[in-house]
Amino acid sequence: MLGTLSKLKTSLNSQNQVEYQLPVGDQLVPLNPLIGQSFTLTHTGNIFCCSCGKKTKKSYSQGHCYVCMQKLASCDMCIMKPETCHFDQGTCREPEWAQSHCFVPHYVYLSNTSGIKVGITRHNQIPTRWIDQGATQGLPIFKVSTRKLSGLIEIELAKLVNDKTHWQAMLKGHNQDVDLIEQANMLIPQIEQKLQALADEYGDIAIERLDENIQAITYPIEMFPTKVKSHNFDKVAEVSGVLQGIKGQYLIFDTGVINIRKFGSYEVEVKL
């Protein structure tokens, strides 16, 4: 099987366990049945831009060539830092794209990854966003009208809790369950003044406090690594071993772990 990699496709089954598929070109490889078995991924040396399809020597912004990385709105810094949105300045790279991706409902959430974390995501990316981060619990706490507004709230909450996942810790095991509702009830009053200022600026209906249940998430893992060693196609072309589990966007082999999302657009041969 030969093709370019894309981020793992995920879904939750009725037991709240993640079902994984590995995209290889146009084909999808079901991964859960492969846990406990050996297989090999071999990078051919080719990288093809996920946007324009042209061959590139280096991957930028998770699978783009340099030209596309420079021109696409989805690769702009404001995607990583929504509070820096410059749409109203008339300098957005793709205004139509922004209308369908940034000016749509977004959620501010708490999750349990390598610890309690605050994050944001589009309305159609729950629970996918939590799964991609390896979270074992997730709770949406605000629904807001734009991406920028979600980023402004996230900044305030990030003064109180982490806004990044420590991926090595996340891969070594699962955290103890946390009452995320209780955490939200403790955190939100501490940013009430900022929330009121944002409501005054953007309108009361732009920010909705949510009353949701905690989403539990489990992962197909037989064994966690005691020491996290990363495979890197840029250094060694072949990744091989017994698949011991999957968490987030990481395949956990007995020989090390690999972040599939990091190597989007890399052409690989898969041998099962």
Tab-separated table of C-alpha atoms in Angstrom:
chain	number	residue	atom	x	y	z
A	1	MET	CA	0.000	0.000	0.000
A	2	LEU	CA	1.502	3.327	-1.102
A	3	GLY	CA	0.274	6.905	-0.602
A	4	THR	CA	0.613	10.149	1.319
A	5	LEU	CA	-0.210	10.335	5.000
A	6	SER	CA	-2.950	12.478	6.523
A	7	LYS	CA	-3.916	12.912	10.164
A	8	LEU	CA	-5.561	9.886	11.710
A	9	LYS	CA	-9.321	9.701	11.220
A	10	THR	CA	-11.180	9.115	14.453
A	11	SER	CA	-14.610	8.353	15.855
A	12	LEU	CA	-16.023	7.303	19.215
A	13	ASN	CA	-17.800	3.975	19.545
A	14	SER	CA	-20.645	3.210	21.961
A	15	GLN	CA	-18.133	2.493	24.754
A	16	ASN	CA	-16.484	5.921	24.261
A	17	GLN	CA	-13.359	4.287	22.890
A	18	VAL	CA	-11.646	5.862	19.898
A	19	GLU	CA	-11.743	3.988	16.592
A	20	TYR	CA	-8.753	4.908	14.427
A	21	GLN	CA	-8.108	4.793	10.692
A	22	LEU	CA	-4.824	5.632	8.980
A	23	PRO	CA	-5.272	7.515	5.659
A	24	VAL	CA	-2.727	6.399	3.079
A	25	GLY	CA	-3.532	8.288	-0.086
A	26	ASP	CA	-7.154	7.446	-0.894
A	27	GLN	CA	-7.137	4.314	1.259
A	28	LEU	CA	-8.041	3.950	4.928
A	29	VAL	CA	-6.340	1.365	7.136
A	30	PRO	CA	-8.363	0.358	10.243
A	31	LEU	CA	-5.808	0.502	13.058
A	32	ASN	CA	-7.579	-0.880	16.128
A	33	PRO	CA	-7.459	-4.468	14.802
A	34	LEU	CA	-3.690	-4.094	14.254
A	35	ILE	CA	-2.876	-3.502	17.914
A	36	GLY	CA	-0.619	-6.324	19.062
A	37	GLN	CA	0.626	-6.919	15.537
A	38	SER	CA	3.744	-5.838	13.646
A	39	PHE	CA	3.667	-3.513	10.675
A	40	THR	CA	6.019	-1.131	8.890
A	41	LEU	CA	5.795	2.397	7.520
A	42	THR	CA	8.533	3.373	5.071
A	43	HIS	CA	8.958	6.943	3.851
A	44	THR	CA	9.824	6.975	0.130
A	45	GLY	CA	11.557	10.338	0.381
A	46	ASN	CA	8.709	12.111	-1.415
A	47	ILE	CA	6.500	14.830	0.067
A	48	PHE	CA	3.507	16.180	-1.856
A	49	CYS	CA	1.755	19.379	-0.734
A	50	CYS	CA	-1.676	18.617	0.740
A	51	SER	CA	-3.100	21.733	-0.924
A	52	CYS	CA	-1.648	22.014	-4.442
A	53	GLY	CA	-0.246	18.484	-4.760
A	54	LYS	CA	3.183	19.620	-5.927
A	55	LYS	CA	6.299	17.829	-4.744
A	56	THR	CA	8.150	19.700	-2.021
A	57	LYS	CA	11.478	19.130	-0.327
A	58	LYS	CA	10.098	20.169	3.053
A	59	SER	CA	6.695	20.132	4.704
A	60	TYR	CA	5.353	23.331	6.258
A	61	SER	CA	2.301	23.762	8.503
A	62	GLN	CA	1.562	20.025	8.605
A	63	GLY	CA	1.809	19.115	4.958
A	64	HIS	CA	2.015	22.273	2.828
A	65	CYS	CA	4.658	23.471	0.420
A	66	TYR	CA	6.268	26.840	1.147
A	67	VAL	CA	4.162	28.731	-1.398
A	68	CYS	CA	0.863	27.428	-0.024
A	69	MET	CA	2.007	27.981	3.551
A	70	GLN	CA	2.622	31.635	2.702
A	71	LYS	CA	-0.679	32.277	0.919
A	72	LEU	CA	-3.343	30.174	2.667
A	73	ALA	CA	-5.366	31.666	5.505
A	74	SER	CA	-5.392	28.277	7.221
A	75	CYS	CA	-1.606	28.574	7.640
A	76	ASP	CA	-1.597	32.148	8.981
A	77	MET	CA	-0.382	32.862	12.516
A	78	CYS	CA	-3.879	33.914	13.589
A	79	ILE	CA	-4.982	30.281	13.341
A	80	MET	CA	-2.541	29.435	16.130
A	81	LYS	CA	-3.252	32.712	17.952
A	82	PRO	CA	-6.886	33.630	17.213
A	83	GLU	CA	-6.671	36.791	19.280
A	84	THR	CA	-4.384	38.221	16.560
A	85	CYS	CA	-7.139	38.022	13.910
A	86	HIS	CA	-6.629	40.848	11.388
A	87	PHE	CA	-9.770	40.376	9.286
A	88	ASP	CA	-11.166	43.762	10.278
A	89	GLN	CA	-7.953	45.379	9.011
A	90	GLY	CA	-8.639	44.088	5.508
A	91	THR	CA	-5.486	41.952	5.458
A	92	CYS	CA	-6.979	38.451	5.684
A	93	ARG	CA	-5.357	36.149	3.127
A	94	GLU	CA	-8.688	34.539	2.147
A	95	PRO	CA	-11.745	36.489	3.362
A	96	GLU	CA	-14.236	33.924	2.017
A	97	TRP	CA	-12.426	31.100	3.810
A	98	ALA	CA	-12.449	33.147	7.005
A	99	GLN	CA	-16.210	33.639	6.787
A	100	SER	CA	-16.770	29.882	6.784
A	101	HIS	CA	-14.076	28.965	9.325
A	102	CYS	CA	-13.548	31.909	11.679
A	103	PHE	CA	-16.942	33.621	11.729
A	104	VAL	CA	-18.800	30.511	12.866
A	105	PRO	CA	-19.565	29.276	16.389
A	106	HIS	CA	-16.543	28.198	18.409
A	107	TYR	CA	-16.279	26.476	21.767
A	108	VAL	CA	-13.991	27.208	24.672
A	109	TYR	CA	-13.392	23.984	26.575
A	110	LEU	CA	-11.583	22.320	29.438
A	111	SER	CA	-9.957	18.956	28.870
A	112	ASN	CA	-7.879	16.437	30.785
A	113	THR	CA	-4.773	15.572	28.751
A	114	SER	CA	-1.430	15.716	30.563
A	115	GLY	CA	-3.378	17.757	33.121
A	116	ILE	CA	-6.262	20.227	33.058
A	117	LYS	CA	-6.080	22.282	29.877
A	118	VAL	CA	-8.073	25.078	28.253
A	119	GLY	CA	-8.547	25.139	24.501
A	120	ILE	CA	-10.795	26.261	21.653
A	121	THR	CA	-12.274	24.550	18.624
A	122	ARG	CA	-14.877	25.028	15.918
A	123	HIS	CA	-18.412	23.871	16.610
A	124	ASN	CA	-18.011	20.797	14.370
A	125	GLN	CA	-14.721	19.588	15.886
A	126	ILE	CA	-16.016	18.147	19.157
A	127	PRO	CA	-14.936	15.532	20.234
A	128	THR	CA	-12.329	15.302	17.423
A	129	ARG	CA	-10.200	18.080	18.904
A	130	TRP	CA	-10.045	16.361	22.284
A	131	ILE	CA	-9.165	13.030	20.700
A	132	ASP	CA	-6.350	14.587	18.640
A	133	GLN	CA	-4.840	15.933	21.868
A	134	GLY	CA	-5.106	12.638	23.707
A	135	ALA	CA	-7.642	13.952	26.222
A	136	THR	CA	-9.441	11.429	28.418
A	137	GLN	CA	-12.134	13.962	29.347
A	138	GLY	CA	-13.579	17.051	27.692
A	139	LEU	CA	-16.109	19.713	28.647
A	140	PRO	CA	-17.295	22.669	26.533
A	141	ILE	CA	-17.818	25.658	28.824
A	142	PHE	CA	-18.561	28.542	26.421
A	143	LYS	CA	-20.062	28.834	22.963
A	144	VAL	CA	-19.041	32.050	21.202
A	145	SER	CA	-19.757	33.686	17.867
A	146	THR	CA	-16.254	33.932	16.361
A	147	ARG	CA	-12.828	32.361	16.536
A	148	LYS	CA	-11.240	35.608	17.713
A	149	LEU	CA	-13.625	35.835	20.639
A	150	SER	CA	-12.865	32.260	21.680
A	151	GLY	CA	-9.160	33.140	21.617
A	152	LEU	CA	-9.671	36.190	23.804
A	153	ILE	CA	-11.440	34.076	26.431
A	154	GLU	CA	-8.810	31.350	26.172
A	155	ILE	CA	-6.061	33.882	26.932
A	156	GLU	CA	-7.737	34.787	30.211
A	157	LEU	CA	-8.249	31.174	31.284
A	158	ALA	CA	-4.675	30.309	30.233
A	159	LYS	CA	-3.484	32.605	33.020
A	160	LEU	CA	-5.033	30.102	35.424
A	161	VAL	CA	-4.516	26.693	33.725
A	162	ASN	CA	-2.345	25.258	30.959
A	163	ASP	CA	-3.200	25.855	27.309
A	164	LYS	CA	-0.725	23.263	25.989
A	165	THR	CA	-0.470	19.483	26.217
A	166	HIS	CA	2.759	17.941	27.490
A	167	TRP	CA	2.746	15.137	24.948
A	168	GLN	CA	5.397	12.942	26.583
A	169	ALA	CA	3.420	12.827	29.827
A	170	MET	CA	0.182	12.264	27.887
A	171	LEU	CA	1.690	9.196	26.207
A	172	LYS	CA	3.013	7.606	29.404
A	173	GLY	CA	-0.436	6.980	30.844
A	174	HIS	CA	-3.863	8.344	31.631
A	175	ASN	CA	-4.464	11.017	34.240
A	176	GLN	CA	-6.900	10.422	37.053
A	177	ASP	CA	-10.388	11.633	36.186
A	178	VAL	CA	-11.089	15.225	37.160
A	179	ASP	CA	-14.421	16.911	37.841
A	180	LEU	CA	-14.162	19.407	34.983
A	181	ILE	CA	-17.521	20.942	35.903
A	182	GLU	CA	-16.198	21.777	39.355
A	183	GLN	CA	-13.019	23.169	37.778
A	184	ALA	CA	-15.060	25.375	35.437
A	185	ASN	CA	-17.137	26.652	38.358
A	186	MET	CA	-13.917	27.678	40.122
A	187	LEU	CA	-12.214	29.224	37.092
A	188	ILE	CA	-14.978	31.199	35.402
A	189	PRO	CA	-15.694	33.582	38.300
A	190	GLN	CA	-12.017	34.570	38.221
A	191	ILE	CA	-12.391	35.961	34.679
A	192	GLU	CA	-15.872	37.440	35.140
A	193	GLN	CA	-14.648	41.013	34.738
A	194	LYS	CA	-13.019	40.208	31.379
A	195	LEU	CA	-16.091	38.277	30.220
A	196	GLN	CA	-18.267	41.289	30.977
A	197	ALA	CA	-15.895	43.565	29.037
A	198	LEU	CA	-16.051	41.231	26.037
A	199	ALA	CA	-19.841	41.046	26.272
A	200	ASP	CA	-19.999	44.844	26.310
A	201	GLU	CA	-17.794	44.970	23.201
A	202	TYR	CA	-19.238	42.078	21.177
A	203	GLY	CA	-22.787	41.874	22.558
A	204	ASP	CA	-24.300	39.690	25.264
A	205	ILE	CA	-25.456	37.053	22.790
A	206	ALA	CA	-21.887	36.569	21.490
A	207	ILE	CA	-20.912	34.559	24.608
A	208	GLU	CA	-23.051	31.702	25.922
A	209	ARG	CA	-22.167	29.873	29.151
A	210	LEU	CA	-22.841	26.178	28.648
A	211	ASP	CA	-24.162	23.487	30.972
A	212	GLU	CA	-22.841	20.298	29.412
A	213	ASN	CA	-21.884	16.833	30.601
A	214	ILE	CA	-18.274	15.682	30.720
A	215	GLN	CA	-17.308	13.551	27.718
A	216	ALA	CA	-15.193	10.533	28.679
A	217	ILE	CA	-12.746	9.175	26.089
A	218	THR	CA	-10.732	5.946	26.167
A	219	TYR	CA	-7.986	4.815	23.823
A	220	PRO	CA	-6.988	1.446	22.371
A	221	ILE	CA	-3.756	0.840	24.276
A	222	GLU	CA	-2.266	-2.465	25.413
A	223	MET	CA	0.888	-0.961	26.892
A	224	PHE	CA	2.149	2.552	27.614
A	225	PRO	CA	5.812	3.384	26.950
A	226	THR	CA	7.940	3.857	30.065
A	227	LYS	CA	10.300	6.070	28.093
A	228	VAL	CA	9.005	8.062	25.133
A	229	LYS	CA	11.281	7.745	22.098
A	230	SER	CA	10.112	9.449	18.898
A	231	HIS	CA	10.435	8.115	15.375
A	232	ASN	CA	11.226	10.755	12.754
A	233	PHE	CA	10.962	10.115	9.007
A	234	ASP	CA	13.378	12.995	8.374
A	235	LYS	CA	16.105	11.027	10.158
A	236	VAL	CA	15.194	7.368	9.602
A	237	ALA	CA	12.929	6.387	6.704
A	238	GLU	CA	11.507	3.210	8.267
A	239	VAL	CA	9.256	2.872	11.294
A	240	SER	CA	8.611	-0.722	12.254
A	241	GLY	CA	7.491	-2.642	15.295
A	242	VAL	CA	4.570	-4.077	17.232
A	243	LEU	CA	1.721	-1.581	17.542
A	244	GLN	CA	0.990	-1.369	21.266
A	245	GLY	CA	-1.581	1.394	21.215
A	246	ILE	CA	-2.802	4.692	19.801
A	247	LYS	CA	-3.442	7.934	21.638
A	248	GLY	CA	-4.021	11.379	20.198
A	249	GLN	CA	-2.330	11.363	16.807
A	250	TYR	CA	0.448	9.053	18.020
A	251	LEU	CA	1.045	5.441	17.066
A	252	ILE	CA	2.731	3.695	19.989
A	253	PHE	CA	5.114	0.956	18.822
A	254	ASP	CA	7.350	-1.187	20.991
A	255	THR	CA	10.214	0.609	19.211
A	256	GLY	CA	8.982	4.173	19.823
A	257	VAL	CA	6.143	6.548	18.975
A	258	ILE	CA	5.340	8.533	15.845
A	259	ASN	CA	3.127	11.589	15.472
A	260	ILE	CA	1.240	10.922	12.238
A	261	ARG	CA	-0.055	14.495	12.038
A	262	LYS	CA	3.521	15.825	12.006
A	263	PHE	CA	4.234	13.857	8.837
A	264	GLY	CA	1.163	14.770	6.830
A	265	SER	CA	1.855	14.695	3.058
A	266	TYR	CA	4.818	12.330	3.441
A	267	GLU	CA	4.548	9.480	0.955
A	268	VAL	CA	4.867	6.113	2.685
A	269	GLU	CA	4.641	2.445	1.888
A	270	VAL	CA	2.667	0.413	4.418
A	271	LYS	CA	3.429	-3.262	4.940
A	272	LEU	CA	1.083	-5.194	7.214
